[in-house]
Short mmCIF file of C-alpha atoms and ligand atoms in Angstrom, two decimals:
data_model
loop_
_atom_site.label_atom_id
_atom_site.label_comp_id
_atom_site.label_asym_id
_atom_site.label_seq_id
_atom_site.Cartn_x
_atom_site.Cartn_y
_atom_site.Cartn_z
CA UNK A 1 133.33 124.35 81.12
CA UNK A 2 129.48 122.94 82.00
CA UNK A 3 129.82 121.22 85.45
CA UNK A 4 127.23 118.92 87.19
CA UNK A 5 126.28 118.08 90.89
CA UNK A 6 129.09 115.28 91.08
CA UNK A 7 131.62 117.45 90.45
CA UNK A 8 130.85 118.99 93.91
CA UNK A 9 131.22 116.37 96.24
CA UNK A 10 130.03 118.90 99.48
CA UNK A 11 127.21 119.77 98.13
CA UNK A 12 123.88 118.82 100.43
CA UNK A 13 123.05 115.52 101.17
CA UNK A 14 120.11 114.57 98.93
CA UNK A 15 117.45 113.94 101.00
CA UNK A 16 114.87 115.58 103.11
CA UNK A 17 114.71 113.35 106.26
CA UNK A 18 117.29 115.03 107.91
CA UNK A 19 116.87 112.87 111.28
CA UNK A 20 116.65 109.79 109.28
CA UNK A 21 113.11 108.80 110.82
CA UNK A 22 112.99 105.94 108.04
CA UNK A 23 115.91 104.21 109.89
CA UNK A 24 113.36 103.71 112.52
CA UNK A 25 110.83 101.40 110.32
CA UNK A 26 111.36 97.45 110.22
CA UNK A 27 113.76 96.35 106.95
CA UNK A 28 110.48 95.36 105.54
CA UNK A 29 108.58 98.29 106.15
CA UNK A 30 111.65 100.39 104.47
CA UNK A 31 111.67 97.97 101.72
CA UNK A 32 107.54 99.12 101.05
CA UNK A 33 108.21 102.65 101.72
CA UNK A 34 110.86 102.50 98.77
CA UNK A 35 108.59 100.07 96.68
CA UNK A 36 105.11 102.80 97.17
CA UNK A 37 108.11 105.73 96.65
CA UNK A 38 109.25 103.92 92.90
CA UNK A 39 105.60 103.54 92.13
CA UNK A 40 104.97 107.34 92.93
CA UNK A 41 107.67 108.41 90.99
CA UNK A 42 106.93 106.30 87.64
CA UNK A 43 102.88 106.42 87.67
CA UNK A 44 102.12 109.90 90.30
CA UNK A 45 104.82 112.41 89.43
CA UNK A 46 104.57 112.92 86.03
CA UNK A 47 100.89 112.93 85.79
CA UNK A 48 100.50 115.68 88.79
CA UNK A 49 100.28 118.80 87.63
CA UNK A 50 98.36 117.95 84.26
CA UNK A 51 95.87 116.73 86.55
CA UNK A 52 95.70 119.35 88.43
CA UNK A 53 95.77 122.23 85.81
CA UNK A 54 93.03 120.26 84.47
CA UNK A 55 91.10 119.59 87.94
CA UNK A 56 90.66 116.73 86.93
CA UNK A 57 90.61 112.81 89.02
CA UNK A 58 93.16 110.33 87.08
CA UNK A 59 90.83 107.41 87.24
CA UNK A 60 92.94 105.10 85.34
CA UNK A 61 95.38 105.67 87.88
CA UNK A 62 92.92 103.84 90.52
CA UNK A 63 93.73 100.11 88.93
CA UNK A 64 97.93 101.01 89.63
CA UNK A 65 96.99 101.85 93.08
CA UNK A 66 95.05 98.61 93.97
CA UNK A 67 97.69 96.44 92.61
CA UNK A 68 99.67 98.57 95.21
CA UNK A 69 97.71 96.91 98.24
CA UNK A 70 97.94 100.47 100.17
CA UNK A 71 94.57 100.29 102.09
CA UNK A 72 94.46 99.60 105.85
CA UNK A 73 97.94 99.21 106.66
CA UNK A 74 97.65 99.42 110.25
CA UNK A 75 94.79 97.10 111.45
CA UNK A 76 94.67 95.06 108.35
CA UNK A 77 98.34 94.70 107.22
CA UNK A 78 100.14 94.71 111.03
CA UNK A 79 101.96 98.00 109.80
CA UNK A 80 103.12 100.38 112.51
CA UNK A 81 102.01 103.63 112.98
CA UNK A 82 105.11 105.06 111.90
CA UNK A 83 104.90 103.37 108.85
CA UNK A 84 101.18 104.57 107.82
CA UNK A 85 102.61 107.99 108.44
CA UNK A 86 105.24 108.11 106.87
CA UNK A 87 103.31 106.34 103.57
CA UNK A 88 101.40 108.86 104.01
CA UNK A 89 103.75 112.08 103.65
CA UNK A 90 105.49 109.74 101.03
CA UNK A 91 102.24 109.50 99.21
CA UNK A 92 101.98 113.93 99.62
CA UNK A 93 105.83 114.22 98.82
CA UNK A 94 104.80 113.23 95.18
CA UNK A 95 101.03 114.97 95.19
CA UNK A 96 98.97 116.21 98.01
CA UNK A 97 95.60 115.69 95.48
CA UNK A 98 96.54 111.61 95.19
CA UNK A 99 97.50 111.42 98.87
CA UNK A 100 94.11 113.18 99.69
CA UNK A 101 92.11 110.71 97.78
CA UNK A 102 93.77 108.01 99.61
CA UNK A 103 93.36 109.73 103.00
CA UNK A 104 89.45 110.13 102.48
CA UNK A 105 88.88 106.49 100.93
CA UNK A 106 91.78 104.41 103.26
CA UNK A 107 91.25 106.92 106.55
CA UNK A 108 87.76 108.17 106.71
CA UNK A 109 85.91 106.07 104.80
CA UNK A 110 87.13 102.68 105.78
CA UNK A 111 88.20 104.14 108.93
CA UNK A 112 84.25 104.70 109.71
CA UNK A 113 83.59 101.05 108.45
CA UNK A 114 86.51 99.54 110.31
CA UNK A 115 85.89 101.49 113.47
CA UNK A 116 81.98 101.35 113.43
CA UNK A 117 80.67 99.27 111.43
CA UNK A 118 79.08 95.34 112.81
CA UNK A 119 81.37 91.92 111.90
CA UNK A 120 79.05 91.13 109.35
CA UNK A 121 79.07 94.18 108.04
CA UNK A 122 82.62 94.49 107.83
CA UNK A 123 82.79 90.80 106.01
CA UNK A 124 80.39 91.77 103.39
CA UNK A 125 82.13 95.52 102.66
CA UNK A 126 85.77 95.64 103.51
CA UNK A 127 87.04 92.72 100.72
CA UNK A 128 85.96 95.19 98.03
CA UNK A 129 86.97 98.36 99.59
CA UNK A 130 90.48 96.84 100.20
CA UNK A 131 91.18 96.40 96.92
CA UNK A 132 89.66 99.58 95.58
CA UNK A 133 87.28 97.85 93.62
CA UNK A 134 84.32 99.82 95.50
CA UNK A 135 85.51 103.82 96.26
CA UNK A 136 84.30 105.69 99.24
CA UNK A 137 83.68 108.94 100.35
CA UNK A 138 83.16 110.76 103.58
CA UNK A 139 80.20 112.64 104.29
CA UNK A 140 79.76 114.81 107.70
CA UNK A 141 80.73 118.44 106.56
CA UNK A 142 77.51 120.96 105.62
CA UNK A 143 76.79 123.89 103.87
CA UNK A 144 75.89 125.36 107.46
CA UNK A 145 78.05 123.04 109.62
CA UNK A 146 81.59 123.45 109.45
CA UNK A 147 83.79 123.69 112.86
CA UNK A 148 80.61 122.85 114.42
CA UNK A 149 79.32 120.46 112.91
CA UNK A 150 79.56 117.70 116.13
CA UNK A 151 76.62 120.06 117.63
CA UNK A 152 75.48 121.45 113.97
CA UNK A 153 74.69 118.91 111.91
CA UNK A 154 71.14 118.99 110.00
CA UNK A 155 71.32 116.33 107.59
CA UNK A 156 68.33 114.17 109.35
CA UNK A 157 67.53 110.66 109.38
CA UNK A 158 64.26 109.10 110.02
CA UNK A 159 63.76 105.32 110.56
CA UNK A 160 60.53 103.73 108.79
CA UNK A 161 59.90 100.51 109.26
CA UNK A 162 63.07 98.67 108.17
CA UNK A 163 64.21 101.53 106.73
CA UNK A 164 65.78 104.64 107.15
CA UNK A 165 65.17 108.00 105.48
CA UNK A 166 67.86 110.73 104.70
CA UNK A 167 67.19 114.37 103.92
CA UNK A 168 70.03 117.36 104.16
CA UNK A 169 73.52 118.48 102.42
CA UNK A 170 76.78 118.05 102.56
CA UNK A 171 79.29 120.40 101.16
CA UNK A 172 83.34 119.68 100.54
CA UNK A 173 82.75 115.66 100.29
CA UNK A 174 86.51 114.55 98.48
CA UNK A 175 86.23 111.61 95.78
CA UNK A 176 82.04 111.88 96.11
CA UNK A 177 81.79 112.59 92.37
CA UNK A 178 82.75 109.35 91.56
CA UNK A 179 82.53 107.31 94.91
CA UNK A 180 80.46 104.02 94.84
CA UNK A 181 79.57 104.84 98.29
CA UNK A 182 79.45 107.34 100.98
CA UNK A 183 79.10 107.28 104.64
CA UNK A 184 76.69 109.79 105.30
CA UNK A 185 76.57 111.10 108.99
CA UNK A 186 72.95 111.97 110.27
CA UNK A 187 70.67 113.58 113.13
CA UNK A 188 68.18 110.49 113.92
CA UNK A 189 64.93 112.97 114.51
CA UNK A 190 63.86 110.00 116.85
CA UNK A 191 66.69 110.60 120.00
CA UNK A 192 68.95 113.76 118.15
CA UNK A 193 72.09 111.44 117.97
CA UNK A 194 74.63 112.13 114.62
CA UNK A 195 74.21 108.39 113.41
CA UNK A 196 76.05 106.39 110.42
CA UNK A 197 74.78 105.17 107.23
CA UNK A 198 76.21 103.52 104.36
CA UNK A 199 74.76 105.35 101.41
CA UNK A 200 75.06 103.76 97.91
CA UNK A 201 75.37 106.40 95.28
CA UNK A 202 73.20 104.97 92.75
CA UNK A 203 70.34 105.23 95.32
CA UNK A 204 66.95 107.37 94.41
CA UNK A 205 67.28 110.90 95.45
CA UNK A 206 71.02 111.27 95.93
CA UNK A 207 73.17 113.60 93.70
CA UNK A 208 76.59 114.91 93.89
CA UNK A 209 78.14 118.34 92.02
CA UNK A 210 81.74 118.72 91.60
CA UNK A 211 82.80 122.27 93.60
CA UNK A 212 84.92 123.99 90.65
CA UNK A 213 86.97 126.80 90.53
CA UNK A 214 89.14 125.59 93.81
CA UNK A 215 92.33 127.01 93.94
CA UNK A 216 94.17 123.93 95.82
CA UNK A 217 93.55 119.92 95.74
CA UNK A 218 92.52 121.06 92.62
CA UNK A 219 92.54 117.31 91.70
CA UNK A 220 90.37 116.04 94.47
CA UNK A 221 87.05 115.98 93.38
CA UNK A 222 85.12 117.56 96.17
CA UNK A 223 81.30 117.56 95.48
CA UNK A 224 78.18 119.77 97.20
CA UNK A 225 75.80 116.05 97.67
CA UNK A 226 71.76 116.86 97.90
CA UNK A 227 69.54 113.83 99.73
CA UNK A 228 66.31 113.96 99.39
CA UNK A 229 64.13 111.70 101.04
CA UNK A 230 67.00 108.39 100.66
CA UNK A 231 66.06 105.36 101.76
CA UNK A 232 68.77 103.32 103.29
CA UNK A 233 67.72 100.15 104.64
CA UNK A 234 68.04 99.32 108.08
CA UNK A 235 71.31 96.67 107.42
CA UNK A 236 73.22 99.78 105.56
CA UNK A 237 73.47 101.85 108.91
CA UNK A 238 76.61 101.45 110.65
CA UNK A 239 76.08 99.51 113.65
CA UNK A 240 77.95 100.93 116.13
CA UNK A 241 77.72 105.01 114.69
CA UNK A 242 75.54 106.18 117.14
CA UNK A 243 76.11 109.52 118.43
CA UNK A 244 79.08 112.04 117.22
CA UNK A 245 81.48 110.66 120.21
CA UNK A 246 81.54 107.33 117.91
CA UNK A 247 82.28 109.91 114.64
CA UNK A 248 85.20 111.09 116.60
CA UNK A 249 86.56 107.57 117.02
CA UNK A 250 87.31 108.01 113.61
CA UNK A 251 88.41 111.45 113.29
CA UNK A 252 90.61 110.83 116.08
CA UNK A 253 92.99 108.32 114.09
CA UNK A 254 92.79 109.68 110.94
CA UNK A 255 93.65 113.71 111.56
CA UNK A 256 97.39 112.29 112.70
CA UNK A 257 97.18 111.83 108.32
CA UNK A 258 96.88 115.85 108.04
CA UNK A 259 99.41 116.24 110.20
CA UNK A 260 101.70 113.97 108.11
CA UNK A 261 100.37 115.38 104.68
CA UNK A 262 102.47 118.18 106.36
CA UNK A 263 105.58 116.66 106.81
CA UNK A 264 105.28 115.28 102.74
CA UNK A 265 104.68 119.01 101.65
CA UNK A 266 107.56 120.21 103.47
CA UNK A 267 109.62 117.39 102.18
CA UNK A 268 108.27 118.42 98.38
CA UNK A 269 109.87 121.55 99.08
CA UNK A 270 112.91 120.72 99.66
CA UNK A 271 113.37 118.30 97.06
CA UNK A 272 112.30 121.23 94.28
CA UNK A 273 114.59 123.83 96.11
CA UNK A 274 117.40 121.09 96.45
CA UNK A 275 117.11 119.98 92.40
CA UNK A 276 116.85 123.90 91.64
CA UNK A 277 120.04 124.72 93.63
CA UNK A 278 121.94 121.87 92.44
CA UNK A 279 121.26 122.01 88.63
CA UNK A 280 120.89 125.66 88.33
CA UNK A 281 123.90 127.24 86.72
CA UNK A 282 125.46 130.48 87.44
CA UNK A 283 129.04 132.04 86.64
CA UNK A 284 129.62 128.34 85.39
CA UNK A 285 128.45 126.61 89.08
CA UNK A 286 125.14 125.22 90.52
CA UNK A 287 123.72 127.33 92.37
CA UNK A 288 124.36 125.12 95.45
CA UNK A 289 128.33 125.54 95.24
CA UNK A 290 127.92 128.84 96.62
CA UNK A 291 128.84 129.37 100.01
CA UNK A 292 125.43 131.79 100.54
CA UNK A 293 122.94 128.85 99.15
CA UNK A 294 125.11 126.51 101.39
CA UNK A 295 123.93 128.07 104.19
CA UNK A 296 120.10 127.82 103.99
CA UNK A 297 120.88 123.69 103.75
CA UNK A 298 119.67 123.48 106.63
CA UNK A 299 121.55 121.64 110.11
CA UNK A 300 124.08 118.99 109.35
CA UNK A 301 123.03 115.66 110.42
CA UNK A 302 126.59 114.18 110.61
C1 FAD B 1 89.77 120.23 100.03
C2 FAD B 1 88.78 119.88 101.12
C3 FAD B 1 88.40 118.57 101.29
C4 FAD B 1 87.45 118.23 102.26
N1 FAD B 1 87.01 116.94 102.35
C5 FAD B 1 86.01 116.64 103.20
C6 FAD B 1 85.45 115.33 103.22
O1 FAD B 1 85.87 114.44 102.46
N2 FAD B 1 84.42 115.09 104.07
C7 FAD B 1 83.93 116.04 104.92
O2 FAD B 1 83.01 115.73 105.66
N3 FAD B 1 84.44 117.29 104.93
C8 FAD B 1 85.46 117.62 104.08
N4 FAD B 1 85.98 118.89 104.06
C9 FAD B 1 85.41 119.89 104.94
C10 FAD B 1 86.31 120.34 106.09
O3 FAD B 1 86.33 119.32 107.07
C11 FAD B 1 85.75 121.67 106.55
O4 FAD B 1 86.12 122.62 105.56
C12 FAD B 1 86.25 122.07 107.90
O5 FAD B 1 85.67 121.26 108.88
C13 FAD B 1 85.99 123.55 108.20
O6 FAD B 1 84.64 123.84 108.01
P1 FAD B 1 84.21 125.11 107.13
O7 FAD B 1 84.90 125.00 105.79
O8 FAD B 1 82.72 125.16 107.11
O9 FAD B 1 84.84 126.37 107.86
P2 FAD B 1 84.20 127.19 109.07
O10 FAD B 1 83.77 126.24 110.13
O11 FAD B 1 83.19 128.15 108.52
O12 FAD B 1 85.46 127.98 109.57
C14 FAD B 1 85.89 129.22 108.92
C15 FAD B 1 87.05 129.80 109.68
O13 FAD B 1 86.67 130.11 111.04
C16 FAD B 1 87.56 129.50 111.94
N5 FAD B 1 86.85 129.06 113.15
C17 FAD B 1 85.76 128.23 113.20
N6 FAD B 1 85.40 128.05 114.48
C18 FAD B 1 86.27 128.74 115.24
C19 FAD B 1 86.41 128.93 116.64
N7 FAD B 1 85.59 128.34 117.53
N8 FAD B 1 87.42 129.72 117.08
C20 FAD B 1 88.27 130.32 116.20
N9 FAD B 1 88.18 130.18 114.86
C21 FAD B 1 87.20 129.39 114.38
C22 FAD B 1 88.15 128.31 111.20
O14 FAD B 1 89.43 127.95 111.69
C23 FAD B 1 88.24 128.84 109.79
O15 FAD B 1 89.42 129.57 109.59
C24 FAD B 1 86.94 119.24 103.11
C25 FAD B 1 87.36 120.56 102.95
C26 FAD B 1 88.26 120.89 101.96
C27 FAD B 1 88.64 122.36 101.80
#
């Protein structure tokens, strides 16, 4: 006789947040997590792995997300840190490609404009970048400066007149295929200090290849971007990115994400080895009903 999970009333608890962190959030900030997790399971999951088989961005997907209001949840929305981390594993849990796009455009990206950019800067940029109507990217890594890239970068930047002029690479730069903008980091020639600069993409000597062939993210569209002699007026350079200790202002609050991209992977893992265990049949029982399978469940939280 075919069985199912119910009939099995022992079987492991369902979840993966075995200390129940999300009983630490607010009411409202559980009632978000749950609204982002619905949305990620309608418009996310089922798209995922077509998307990445294909390598391919889901741009229609972009629209869902703004009328999702995810960007900025800290310093714009008064969420708490817990919160934005957990949003963010939530965000992995379903697909580590989406949750990368929003890490570069919501962390790095508006993370270097929040964190560095002037008032009236930030008036004139951040109503458009909230609501994804203008996507970012996040330009410091190099074909030659990796690890090192605080003391190694040789993308330059030369200031004429009201202007600035950027020459150099950058290599591994997520959502730059189709970004709107990207803040490019740059050596000013003038005092050797890695500087900011808001670089619109449609600008005279900028391009952007996709990197294919990548064997993971495979739907983040990283991109190999060539400048050649740019020229970024003076108002487009972030006001206060002035030497790499200010680029670590915003590498500083936005590498917790990684961490939590972590924590969504792991809970991905167990959700696939929990729905295998449980609706797998063998001898007539889920897999889960045996006493063997029971045992890798993990501790028990009562
Ligand atoms: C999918 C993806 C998305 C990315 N998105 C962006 C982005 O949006 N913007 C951006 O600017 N960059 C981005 N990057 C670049 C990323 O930040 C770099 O890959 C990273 O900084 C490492 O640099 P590298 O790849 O040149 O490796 P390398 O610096 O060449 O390192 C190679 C290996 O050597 C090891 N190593 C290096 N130095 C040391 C040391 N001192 N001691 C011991 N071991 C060491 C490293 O751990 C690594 O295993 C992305 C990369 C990937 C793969």
């Amino acid at each position: 006789m075919a069985t199912t999970a119910a009939d099995f009333p022992e079987l492991p608890y369902a979840d993966g947040d075995f200390f129940a962190f999300e009983q630490l959030l607010s009411g409202k900030e559980q009632d978000r997590l749950a609204e982002v997790r619905d949305f990620l399971a309608r418009e996310v999951k089922p798209i995922a792995v077509d998307c990445w088989n294909r390598g391919e961005f889901p741009m229609d997907l972009v629209p869902k997300l703004a009328g999702l209001d995810l960007v900025s949840p800290v310093r714009r929305q008064g969420y708490s840190n817990l919160f934005a981390g957990m949003l963010h594993a939530e965000a992995t849990r379903a697909d580590a490609s989406i949750a990368t796009f929003l890490g570069v455009h919501d962390g790095l990206f508006t993370g270097s404009i929040e964190l560095l950019a002037s008032q009236e800067q930030k008036d004139e940029w951040l109503p458009d970048i909230y609501a994804l109507k203008k996507i970012g990217a996040f330009g410091l890594t190099e074909p030659l400066g990796g690890s090192d890239v605080a003391g190694g970068t040789r993308t330059t930047a030369r200031r004429d007149g009201s202007n600035w002029i950027l020459n150099g690479a950058k290599r591994w730069i997520g959502n730059a295929t189709f970004s709107d903008w990207v803040v490019v980091y740059a050596r000013d020639v003038a005092d050797n200090q890695v500087k900011g600069f808001m670089v619109d993409t449609t600008l005279a000597g900028y391009s952007a290849a996709k990197i294919e062939n990548k064997i993971s993210l495979r739907t983040v569209q990283n991109a190999d971007i060539v400048l050649q002699d740019v020229v970024v007026p003076d108002h487009f350079k972030l006001a206060n990115a002035n030497s790499f200790r200010d680029v670590n202002k915003v590498l500083k609050v936005t590498r917790l994400s990684v961490a939590w991209q972590a924590v969504g992977l792991q809970l991905a893992a167990f959700d696939v080895a929990r729905r295998y265990a449980v609706d797998r049949q063998q001898f007539g029982r889920p897999l889960a009903s045996f006493q063997l399978i029971q045992d890798q469940a993990g501790p028990d939280p009562g």
